[in-house]
Structure formats: C-alpha cells, structure tokens
Amino acid sequence: MIDAARVTALFMTLLLAGAARADGDAARGEAKFQDCAACHKLEAGANNVGPSLHGVFTRKAGELADFRYSPAIKRSGIAWTPETLDKFIADPQAMVPGNRMPYAGMASPGDRADLIAYLQKMTK
C-alpha cells in the first residue's frame, strides 16, 4: 500500500523543484547567451547583425530607430516580456514567419528560462 505522506512529500518536492526551475538561473543563462552573442550585444546602442538587447523588456519588437528590422518583426505587434521572448526563442520562425533572424530555436524550456533570467539581469 502507498503511504500518503510519502506521496505528498514527493509531490511537494517535484512541485517546488519545477517552480524554482521556472525562474531560470542567470549564471547558466550567461553560458546560453553565447548562442546569441555572435549577433546581439547587451549594451545600449550596440547593434550588430541583430539589434541591441539592452532594454528589450521595456520595448516593442521593431522599435529601435537605429536598426533595420524585417517587415515581419515590425508588423508583429509583439511587446517583449519574458513570456513572449520565451516563445520567440523557442522557434522564431513559427512565432514571426518571415523574420530575418537565422536561428533555429532553443528547444529546452529550462535553457530558455536560464537565458531569459540572464537577459533580465543584464539588459536593464
């Protein structure tokens, strides 16, 4: 017979582990940013192949005046939040068909959470 206290303890442990993981780890996210660093910089005004990510969570997609965005990104109407960035990083072409970002996506939700935690820390 299954002990109800053990089942409850196991459930709570799994629940808490999932909640902690959902927040992401900025230190691990720094390593994940290396996938992005070839095209994106974190400093304000430092555009590269991709736009600067400085202040990304306070703006809409396609909003930087000094970067040439794809028409698809300009029309997207996306306001960058952790949730919208998570969806975009998972599969940029699925979220915004026709965008110019040549990135296949980051499949792991945990890796995306870590990257987003790092971006939240470093792009203010």
Short mmCIF file of C-alpha atoms in Angstrom, two decimals:
data_model
loop_
_atom_site.label_atom_id
_atom_site.label_comp_id
_atom_site.label_asym_id
_atom_site.label_seq_id
_atom_site.Cartn_x
_atom_site.Cartn_y
_atom_site.Cartn_z
CA MET A 1 0.00 0.00 0.00
CA ILE A 2 1.24 3.52 -0.83
CA ASP A 3 1.99 5.82 2.10
CA ALA A 4 0.02 9.07 1.62
CA ALA A 5 2.65 11.13 3.45
CA ARG A 6 5.38 9.89 1.11
CA VAL A 7 3.28 10.64 -1.96
CA THR A 8 2.54 14.12 -0.65
CA ALA A 9 6.21 14.74 0.15
CA LEU A 10 7.27 13.56 -3.30
CA PHE A 11 4.62 15.74 -4.97
CA MET A 12 5.70 18.82 -3.00
CA THR A 13 9.36 18.19 -3.81
CA LEU A 14 8.61 17.92 -7.53
CA LEU A 15 6.36 20.98 -7.40
CA LEU A 16 8.98 23.10 -5.66
CA ALA A 17 11.74 21.91 -8.00
CA GLY A 18 9.63 22.85 -11.00
CA ALA A 19 8.83 26.27 -9.56
CA ALA A 20 12.47 27.01 -8.86
CA ARG A 21 13.43 25.93 -12.40
CA ALA A 22 10.72 28.09 -13.97
CA ASP A 23 12.51 31.21 -12.73
CA GLY A 24 15.72 30.32 -14.52
CA ASP A 25 19.31 30.65 -13.41
CA ALA A 26 21.16 33.73 -14.66
CA ALA A 27 24.58 32.11 -14.23
CA ARG A 28 23.61 29.22 -16.51
CA GLY A 29 21.90 31.74 -18.80
CA GLU A 30 25.19 33.55 -19.32
CA ALA A 31 26.55 30.41 -21.00
CA LYS A 32 23.39 30.10 -23.10
CA PHE A 33 23.81 33.71 -24.24
CA GLN A 34 26.89 32.61 -26.18
CA ASP A 35 24.44 31.29 -28.80
CA CYS A 36 23.13 34.86 -29.14
CA ALA A 37 26.35 36.86 -28.71
CA ALA A 38 27.51 36.44 -32.30
CA CYS A 39 24.61 38.65 -33.40
CA HIS A 40 23.35 40.53 -30.32
CA LYS A 41 25.06 42.84 -27.81
CA LEU A 42 23.75 43.82 -24.37
CA GLU A 43 24.97 47.42 -24.38
CA ALA A 44 22.64 50.28 -25.32
CA GLY A 45 23.08 51.34 -28.94
CA ALA A 46 25.42 48.45 -29.73
CA ASN A 47 23.63 46.94 -32.69
CA ASN A 48 25.32 44.15 -34.59
CA VAL A 49 23.82 41.71 -37.08
CA GLY A 50 20.91 41.73 -34.63
CA PRO A 51 19.64 44.65 -32.55
CA SER A 52 21.00 45.54 -29.13
CA LEU A 53 19.14 43.67 -26.41
CA HIS A 54 19.61 46.49 -23.90
CA GLY A 55 16.16 47.40 -22.57
CA VAL A 56 14.49 44.60 -24.53
CA PHE A 57 11.87 44.01 -21.81
CA THR A 58 10.69 47.62 -21.97
CA ARG A 59 10.05 47.87 -25.69
CA LYS A 60 8.09 46.51 -28.60
CA ALA A 61 9.59 44.43 -31.37
CA GLY A 62 11.00 46.54 -34.20
CA GLU A 63 11.12 49.69 -32.12
CA LEU A 64 14.82 50.68 -32.19
CA ALA A 65 15.17 53.53 -34.68
CA ASP A 66 18.79 52.73 -35.49
CA PHE A 67 18.28 49.10 -36.54
CA ARG A 68 16.87 47.77 -39.81
CA TYR A 69 14.25 45.19 -38.80
CA SER A 70 12.42 42.82 -41.10
CA PRO A 71 8.92 43.91 -42.10
CA ALA A 72 7.61 40.80 -40.30
CA ILE A 73 9.07 41.92 -36.96
CA LYS A 74 7.85 45.50 -37.45
CA ARG A 75 4.29 44.24 -38.09
CA SER A 76 4.33 41.65 -35.31
CA GLY A 77 2.95 43.89 -32.57
CA ILE A 78 4.99 41.96 -30.01
CA ALA A 79 5.76 43.61 -26.68
CA TRP A 80 8.80 41.83 -25.28
CA THR A 81 8.07 40.15 -21.98
CA PRO A 82 9.71 37.03 -20.53
CA GLU A 83 6.76 35.04 -21.91
CA THR A 84 6.88 36.43 -25.45
CA LEU A 85 10.66 36.15 -25.58
CA ASP A 86 10.42 32.54 -24.40
CA LYS A 87 8.03 31.73 -27.23
CA PHE A 88 10.16 33.57 -29.78
CA ILE A 89 13.44 31.94 -28.71
CA ALA A 90 11.79 28.51 -28.88
CA ASP A 91 11.01 28.94 -32.58
CA PRO A 92 11.47 32.42 -34.09
CA GLN A 93 10.04 31.46 -37.49
CA ALA A 94 6.92 29.87 -36.02
CA MET A 95 6.16 32.94 -33.91
CA VAL A 96 7.01 35.52 -36.58
CA PRO A 97 7.10 33.92 -40.03
CA GLY A 98 9.39 35.79 -42.39
CA ASN A 99 11.60 37.39 -39.74
CA ARG A 100 15.30 37.68 -40.63
CA MET A 101 16.75 36.05 -37.53
CA PRO A 102 18.68 32.99 -38.78
CA TYR A 103 18.24 30.96 -35.62
CA ALA A 104 16.59 27.54 -35.47
CA GLY A 105 15.43 28.00 -31.87
CA MET A 106 16.25 26.75 -28.39
CA ALA A 107 14.22 23.63 -27.67
CA SER A 108 14.81 23.27 -23.93
CA PRO A 109 12.38 25.25 -21.73
CA GLY A 110 14.98 25.17 -18.93
CA ASP A 111 17.68 26.62 -21.17
CA ARG A 112 15.29 29.37 -22.30
CA ALA A 113 14.38 30.16 -18.69
CA ASP A 114 18.06 30.44 -17.81
CA LEU A 115 18.75 32.69 -20.82
CA ILE A 116 15.79 34.93 -20.01
CA ALA A 117 16.90 35.22 -16.36
CA TYR A 118 20.33 36.34 -17.62
CA LEU A 119 18.81 38.83 -20.05
CA GLN A 120 16.55 40.25 -17.34
CA LYS A 121 19.62 40.83 -15.19
CA MET A 122 21.91 42.22 -17.88
CA THR A 123 19.66 44.32 -20.13
CA LYS A 124 18.26 46.86 -17.67
#
